[in-house]
Structures are given as C-alpha cells and as structure tokens.
Short mmCIF file of C-alpha atoms in Angstrom, two decimals:
data_model
loop_
_atom_site.label_atom_id
_atom_site.label_comp_id
_atom_site.label_asym_id
_atom_site.label_seq_id
_atom_site.Cartn_x
_atom_site.Cartn_y
_atom_site.Cartn_z
CA MET A 1 65.71 88.55 51.97
CA PHE A 2 68.73 87.07 52.46
CA ALA A 3 68.77 85.41 55.75
CA ASP A 4 71.75 87.46 57.17
CA GLU A 5 69.56 90.48 56.30
CA TRP A 6 66.70 89.05 58.32
CA ALA A 7 68.58 87.75 61.24
CA ALA A 8 69.61 91.43 61.25
CA LEU A 9 66.06 92.64 62.09
CA ASP A 10 64.64 93.62 65.48
CA PRO A 11 60.75 92.09 65.41
CA VAL A 12 59.70 95.49 64.67
CA GLY A 13 61.75 95.64 61.62
CA ARG A 14 60.52 91.88 60.78
CA HIS A 15 56.97 92.97 61.38
CA ARG A 16 57.21 95.91 58.89
CA VAL A 17 59.22 93.31 56.24
CA ARG A 18 56.16 91.18 56.21
CA ALA A 19 53.45 93.86 56.30
CA ARG A 20 55.18 95.11 53.12
CA ALA A 21 54.97 91.64 51.91
CA VAL A 22 51.16 91.05 52.47
CA GLN A 23 50.38 94.97 51.08
CA ARG A 24 52.22 93.71 47.45
CA SER A 25 50.48 90.68 47.29
CA LEU A 26 46.82 92.00 48.54
CA GLY A 27 47.14 95.58 46.48
CA GLY A 28 44.57 98.21 47.04
CA LYS A 29 42.47 96.18 48.05
CA ILE A 30 43.57 96.61 52.32
CA ALA A 31 45.29 99.30 54.49
CA LEU A 32 47.39 98.31 57.34
CA SER A 33 45.21 98.71 60.57
CA HIS A 34 46.02 98.10 64.51
CA VAL A 35 49.52 96.94 65.47
CA SER A 36 50.65 97.16 62.25
CA GLY A 37 49.84 100.58 61.17
CA MET A 38 51.26 101.27 64.36
CA VAL A 39 54.93 99.54 63.00
CA ALA A 40 53.78 101.41 59.62
CA HIS A 41 53.47 105.33 61.67
CA GLY A 42 56.87 104.58 63.85
CA ILE A 43 55.25 104.24 67.09
CA ASP A 44 57.04 102.86 69.93
CA LEU A 45 55.57 99.35 71.26
CA TRP A 46 55.30 97.13 73.89
CA GLY A 47 53.38 94.04 75.13
CA VAL A 48 51.79 93.25 72.01
CA ASP A 49 51.70 90.80 69.55
CA LEU A 50 53.74 91.05 66.46
CA ALA A 51 53.45 87.17 64.78
CA LYS A 52 50.50 88.33 62.47
CA VAL A 53 50.36 91.32 60.02
CA HIS A 54 46.93 93.38 60.38
CA VAL A 55 45.22 94.43 57.87
CA THR A 56 41.15 96.36 57.15
CA ARG A 57 39.99 95.16 54.22
CA LEU A 58 38.73 98.02 52.28
CA ASP A 59 36.42 96.12 49.36
CA GLY A 60 34.53 93.97 52.54
CA ALA A 61 35.89 90.63 51.38
CA GLY A 62 38.31 88.35 52.96
CA ARG A 63 38.18 85.55 56.08
CA PRO A 64 39.01 86.87 59.82
CA LEU A 65 42.26 85.04 59.70
CA GLU A 66 44.54 83.85 56.52
CA GLY A 67 48.09 82.69 57.21
CA ASP A 68 49.55 85.17 59.26
CA VAL A 69 47.50 87.69 58.31
CA VAL A 70 44.28 89.31 60.16
CA HIS A 71 41.52 90.68 57.80
CA HIS A 72 39.44 93.37 60.04
CA LEU A 73 36.45 94.74 58.54
CA GLY A 74 35.03 98.34 59.17
CA ALA A 75 33.99 101.70 57.52
CA VAL A 76 37.01 103.41 56.33
CA ARG A 77 37.01 106.46 54.31
CA GLU A 78 39.10 107.17 51.63
CA ASP A 79 40.50 110.53 52.73
CA GLU A 80 41.58 108.39 55.57
CA ILE A 81 44.45 106.28 53.90
CA GLU A 82 47.99 107.38 54.79
CA THR A 83 50.65 106.61 53.26
CA ARG A 84 54.23 105.89 55.58
CA ASP A 85 57.29 104.96 54.03
CA GLY A 86 55.16 102.99 51.16
CA LEU A 87 52.65 101.54 53.31
CA ARG A 88 49.23 102.47 53.10
CA THR A 89 47.82 102.61 56.53
CA LEU A 90 44.71 103.71 58.72
CA PRO A 91 45.56 107.15 60.70
CA ALA A 92 48.12 106.44 63.72
CA VAL A 93 45.33 107.35 66.30
CA ARG A 94 42.63 105.13 64.61
CA CYS A 95 45.55 102.19 64.63
CA VAL A 96 46.45 102.58 68.28
CA LEU A 97 42.66 102.53 69.64
CA GLU A 98 42.24 99.63 67.66
CA THR A 99 45.43 97.99 68.65
CA SER A 100 44.20 98.92 72.80
CA LEU A 101 40.82 97.45 71.83
CA GLN A 102 42.95 93.94 72.57
CA ALA A 103 45.30 95.01 75.09
CA ASN A 104 45.10 94.96 79.23
CA ASP A 105 44.87 98.59 80.68
CA GLU A 106 48.73 98.70 81.43
CA VAL A 107 49.82 98.08 77.85
CA THR A 108 46.84 100.47 76.65
CA GLN A 109 48.54 103.34 78.85
CA CYS A 110 52.09 102.41 77.41
CA LEU A 111 50.87 102.43 73.51
CA LEU A 112 48.51 106.35 73.76
CA ASP A 113 51.34 107.56 75.24
CA ALA A 114 53.83 106.34 72.95
CA GLY A 115 51.23 107.71 70.02
CA LEU A 116 51.21 111.03 71.75
CA ARG A 117 55.36 111.07 72.38
CA ALA A 118 55.39 110.43 68.33
CA LYS A 119 53.57 113.46 67.59
CA ALA A 120 51.46 110.91 65.35
CA PHE A 121 48.22 112.39 66.93
CA THR A 122 47.38 114.99 69.78
CA LYS A 123 45.59 115.08 73.07
CA GLU A 124 42.70 116.43 70.95
CA GLU A 125 43.08 113.94 68.11
CA LEU A 126 42.54 110.91 70.28
CA ILE A 127 39.80 112.51 72.39
CA VAL A 128 37.78 112.82 69.05
CA GLU A 129 38.54 109.30 67.65
CA TYR A 130 37.81 107.70 70.62
CA GLU A 131 34.38 109.42 71.11
CA ARG A 132 33.57 108.62 67.18
CA MET A 133 34.29 104.54 68.39
CA ASN A 134 32.63 105.21 72.00
CA GLN A 135 29.71 102.93 70.55
CA TRP A 136 31.90 100.15 69.24
CA PRO A 137 32.42 96.97 70.87
CA PHE A 138 34.69 97.02 74.42
CA SER A 139 35.29 100.46 73.32
CA HIS A 140 34.30 101.79 76.82
CA PRO A 141 37.50 100.81 79.08
CA LEU A 142 39.31 102.50 77.26
CA GLY A 143 37.99 106.70 78.46
CA LEU A 144 40.45 106.16 81.82
CA ALA A 145 42.92 105.51 79.89
CA VAL A 146 42.40 108.33 76.99
CA THR A 147 41.96 110.62 80.18
CA HIS A 148 45.47 109.96 81.26
CA ALA A 149 46.80 109.46 78.21
CA ASP A 150 50.15 112.11 78.54
CA PRO A 151 52.38 113.19 75.66
CA VAL A 152 55.31 114.28 78.33
CA SER A 153 55.83 110.89 79.35
CA GLY A 154 59.48 110.49 78.17
CA SER A 155 59.33 106.21 77.13
CA ILE A 156 57.31 103.26 77.46
CA GLY A 157 59.24 102.53 80.80
CA GLU A 158 58.08 105.64 82.02
CA SER A 159 54.70 104.93 80.79
CA ARG A 160 54.55 101.97 82.96
CA CYS A 161 55.85 103.56 86.18
CA LEU A 162 52.72 106.52 85.96
CA TRP A 163 50.65 103.56 85.43
CA LEU A 164 51.89 101.88 88.26
CA PHE A 165 51.54 105.11 90.52
CA ARG A 166 48.04 105.16 89.51
CA ILE A 167 47.02 101.91 90.35
CA GLY A 168 48.76 101.76 93.43
CA GLY A 169 47.13 105.14 94.49
CA LEU A 170 50.47 107.13 94.80
CA PRO A 171 49.91 111.41 94.05
CA ARG A 172 50.49 112.09 90.33
CA PRO A 173 54.25 113.22 90.03
CA GLU A 174 55.14 115.89 87.90
CA LEU A 175 56.82 115.06 85.09
CA GLN A 176 59.99 115.89 83.37
CA VAL A 177 61.34 118.23 85.95
CA PRO A 178 64.51 120.73 84.59
CA VAL A 179 67.00 121.15 87.71
CA TYR A 180 69.16 123.95 87.53
CA ARG A 181 72.75 125.30 88.98
CA ALA A 182 72.76 128.32 91.06
CA ASP A 183 74.17 130.31 87.98
CA GLY A 184 71.45 129.05 85.77
CA SER A 185 72.73 126.11 84.38
CA LEU A 186 71.16 122.87 83.97
CA VAL A 187 71.68 119.78 85.48
CA GLY A 188 69.69 117.64 84.13
CA ILE A 189 65.79 116.91 83.64
CA VAL A 190 64.07 114.51 86.20
CA ASP A 191 61.52 111.93 85.24
CA PHE A 192 59.08 112.19 88.48
CA ALA A 193 58.95 114.61 90.77
CA TRP A 194 56.81 114.92 94.35
CA PRO A 195 57.35 118.05 95.48
CA GLN A 196 55.11 117.72 98.71
CA PHE A 197 57.53 114.78 99.61
CA ARG A 198 61.05 116.53 98.25
CA LEU A 199 61.15 113.22 95.64
CA PHE A 200 62.64 112.33 92.99
CA GLY A 201 61.81 109.01 90.76
CA GLU A 202 63.49 108.37 87.76
CA PHE A 203 62.86 105.60 85.28
CA ASP A 204 66.48 103.85 84.42
CA GLY A 205 66.12 101.67 81.10
CA LYS A 206 69.27 100.39 80.05
CA VAL A 207 68.58 100.88 76.27
CA LYS A 208 69.48 104.73 77.02
CA TYR A 209 72.89 104.02 77.70
CA GLY A 210 73.61 102.69 74.25
CA LYS A 211 71.10 105.48 72.73
CA LEU A 212 73.06 108.23 74.22
CA LEU A 213 76.63 107.70 74.16
CA LYS A 214 78.95 110.52 73.27
CA PRO A 215 81.69 109.64 70.61
CA GLY A 216 84.21 107.69 72.18
CA GLN A 217 81.75 107.12 75.19
CA SER A 218 81.03 103.16 76.49
CA PRO A 219 78.41 102.49 78.40
CA SER A 220 80.04 102.18 81.71
CA ASP A 221 81.27 106.06 81.07
CA ALA A 222 77.59 106.94 80.73
CA VAL A 223 76.64 105.03 84.12
CA PHE A 224 79.22 106.75 85.60
CA GLU A 225 78.05 110.11 84.02
CA GLU A 226 74.73 109.49 85.50
CA LYS A 227 75.61 107.94 88.84
CA VAL A 228 77.86 112.17 88.96
CA ARG A 229 74.58 113.93 87.74
CA GLU A 230 72.32 112.17 90.49
CA ASP A 231 74.70 112.84 93.19
CA GLU A 232 74.69 116.41 92.08
CA ILE A 233 71.20 117.16 91.93
CA ARG A 234 71.02 115.39 95.18
CA GLU A 235 73.11 117.83 96.76
CA ILE A 236 71.51 120.93 94.79
CA THR A 237 68.04 119.70 96.02
CA ASP A 238 68.23 117.40 99.26
CA TYR A 239 65.33 115.66 97.68
CA GLY A 240 65.19 112.21 98.15
CA PHE A 241 65.41 109.62 94.88
CA VAL A 242 63.88 106.53 93.62
CA ARG A 243 65.58 104.96 90.86
CA VAL A 244 63.21 102.04 88.86
CA ILE A 245 64.66 99.79 86.29
CA TRP A 246 62.64 97.16 84.21
CA ASP A 247 63.06 94.30 86.62
CA ASP A 248 61.36 96.63 89.63
CA LEU A 249 58.05 97.05 87.20
CA ASP A 250 57.22 93.21 87.46
CA SER A 251 57.83 93.77 91.07
CA PRO A 252 55.17 96.32 91.61
CA ARG A 253 53.66 96.08 95.16
CA ARG A 254 57.45 96.02 96.56
CA THR A 255 57.61 98.96 93.92
CA LEU A 256 55.28 100.97 94.96
CA GLY A 257 56.51 99.91 99.07
CA ARG A 258 59.96 101.80 97.86
CA PHE A 259 58.40 105.08 97.30
CA GLU A 260 55.27 104.94 99.70
CA SER A 261 58.22 104.27 102.75
CA ARG A 262 60.18 107.56 101.26
CA MET A 263 56.55 109.28 101.13
CA ARG A 264 56.38 108.60 104.82
CA MET A 265 59.48 109.73 106.20
CA ALA A 266 59.27 112.89 103.97
CA GLY A 267 55.54 113.26 105.97
#
C-alpha cells in the first residue's frame, strides 16, 4: 500500500489489510480465525490485540508463531469455511469464542454481545458452539458470559456497563427502553431502565455524535439536541438519570456508587 493509504486506516483496517496479505501468501493452507476472523466478519472489537494475524491451519503444518502470524491447529470441517469480502475465515461464532478463550471476563462479555448485535450468529448458535467447545482447555469459564450474552446491548460501551452492573451486584436493567409523549410520538430510547427505582441509565460514547450527525449538523448541535432529549424524558417520566462516559468505566467503584446512591434514594 501507499503510505498515505496505510496512515488513513484505523487499527482494524490495518489488520484486515495484513490478514489479506497473509491469506495471499499461504493460500488454501489456512483460514482466518480468532480475532482475525472477527475482523473478517465485521464484528466490533475492544480489548483485543491486533498486532498479529491469527490463522487456523487446514493442512496441520506450520510453527505456532512465524513472524507476525499465529498458527493454530484445530479440527475444521470443509463446510465451516466461509468467505467474507474475499477473506477465507472460520464461522463467526467459533472465531468469537476462540478469541474469548484468551480474554478476560469483561472483554469476553463485550465480544459475545458484539457478535450477537452484528447478527453474525444467534444466541442458540452461540450456546450450541460453546457446548461443542466445552471440553477444550480453559473453555469452562466462558459459560457465564455465554449465558449473559445479549444482542440488545447497543454498543461495546453498553456491554461494559452491563458487565459492571452484574459484577457490582446491581439488579439487571431493562434494555433499550422507549419513552413516548402523551400523543404517542417517540421521544427517544434509553439504554438502561430500572422501573422499580424510577431510574434511567445511558452510556454516552463520544463516537455516536459523529456517527449520528444529520446533514449540516455539528457535533455541538448534536450534544445540545441530546441534552434537550434527556430533559424531556425526565419531565415526562420523573425518573432519575445517570449518564456514563468512557472514563467512568475506568473508575468502576465510583461509577457503581452513583447508581447505588440513586437507588437508595428511590428506595
């Protein structure tokens, strides 16, 4: 690639280019797997190392690590091999579970939710694949994450919030809750709701203000519009509102305390 083209790519885009080069070099001897398979399937990533391309050998050869390519051995049926945007890869559900075997609990929850959210596989397919892999080394701890995986989680940030609520001992919230005006029109959809505490929660990732801009709208306009929406939701429902940003997730005890305080007040 030309240097300016490479510089314009994000880490996932660069990994995709390198994976394509590895496939071109090794041909039919391999299929992309693990995190490289997730990239091929277009599943959101967080907390994973993109420095090396991961492949599963179809010929049983190769050393475990050659340069920046990790070679895995594993049984692969011919009907498991898929092609996504010209990349030969193992099924998405297998790639996500194999990546999760090398991740911590929080990352695992985010990856499983991301695969479901992308409709790369169903919850039923996830359970079946996990049960098939359950005898593999180190796979048992994935069972809880598989149970809690939820396609309704709207983003990596929301999945991190759900994981925090769970390990922090908060009740499970309702997800993606619509709020309507008296005339039946929709004000908005709130990420988390605890009706028993009259409390809403929202994950506020800055990236959404770039993705959801209307024609001619600036990020500051979008932020203001979001504030107006939140004020209207408060007025209609008389619920409390706790907003979480990325930095809050790096201070889990303090963030949990904000929700716990609101819940105690409602109690």
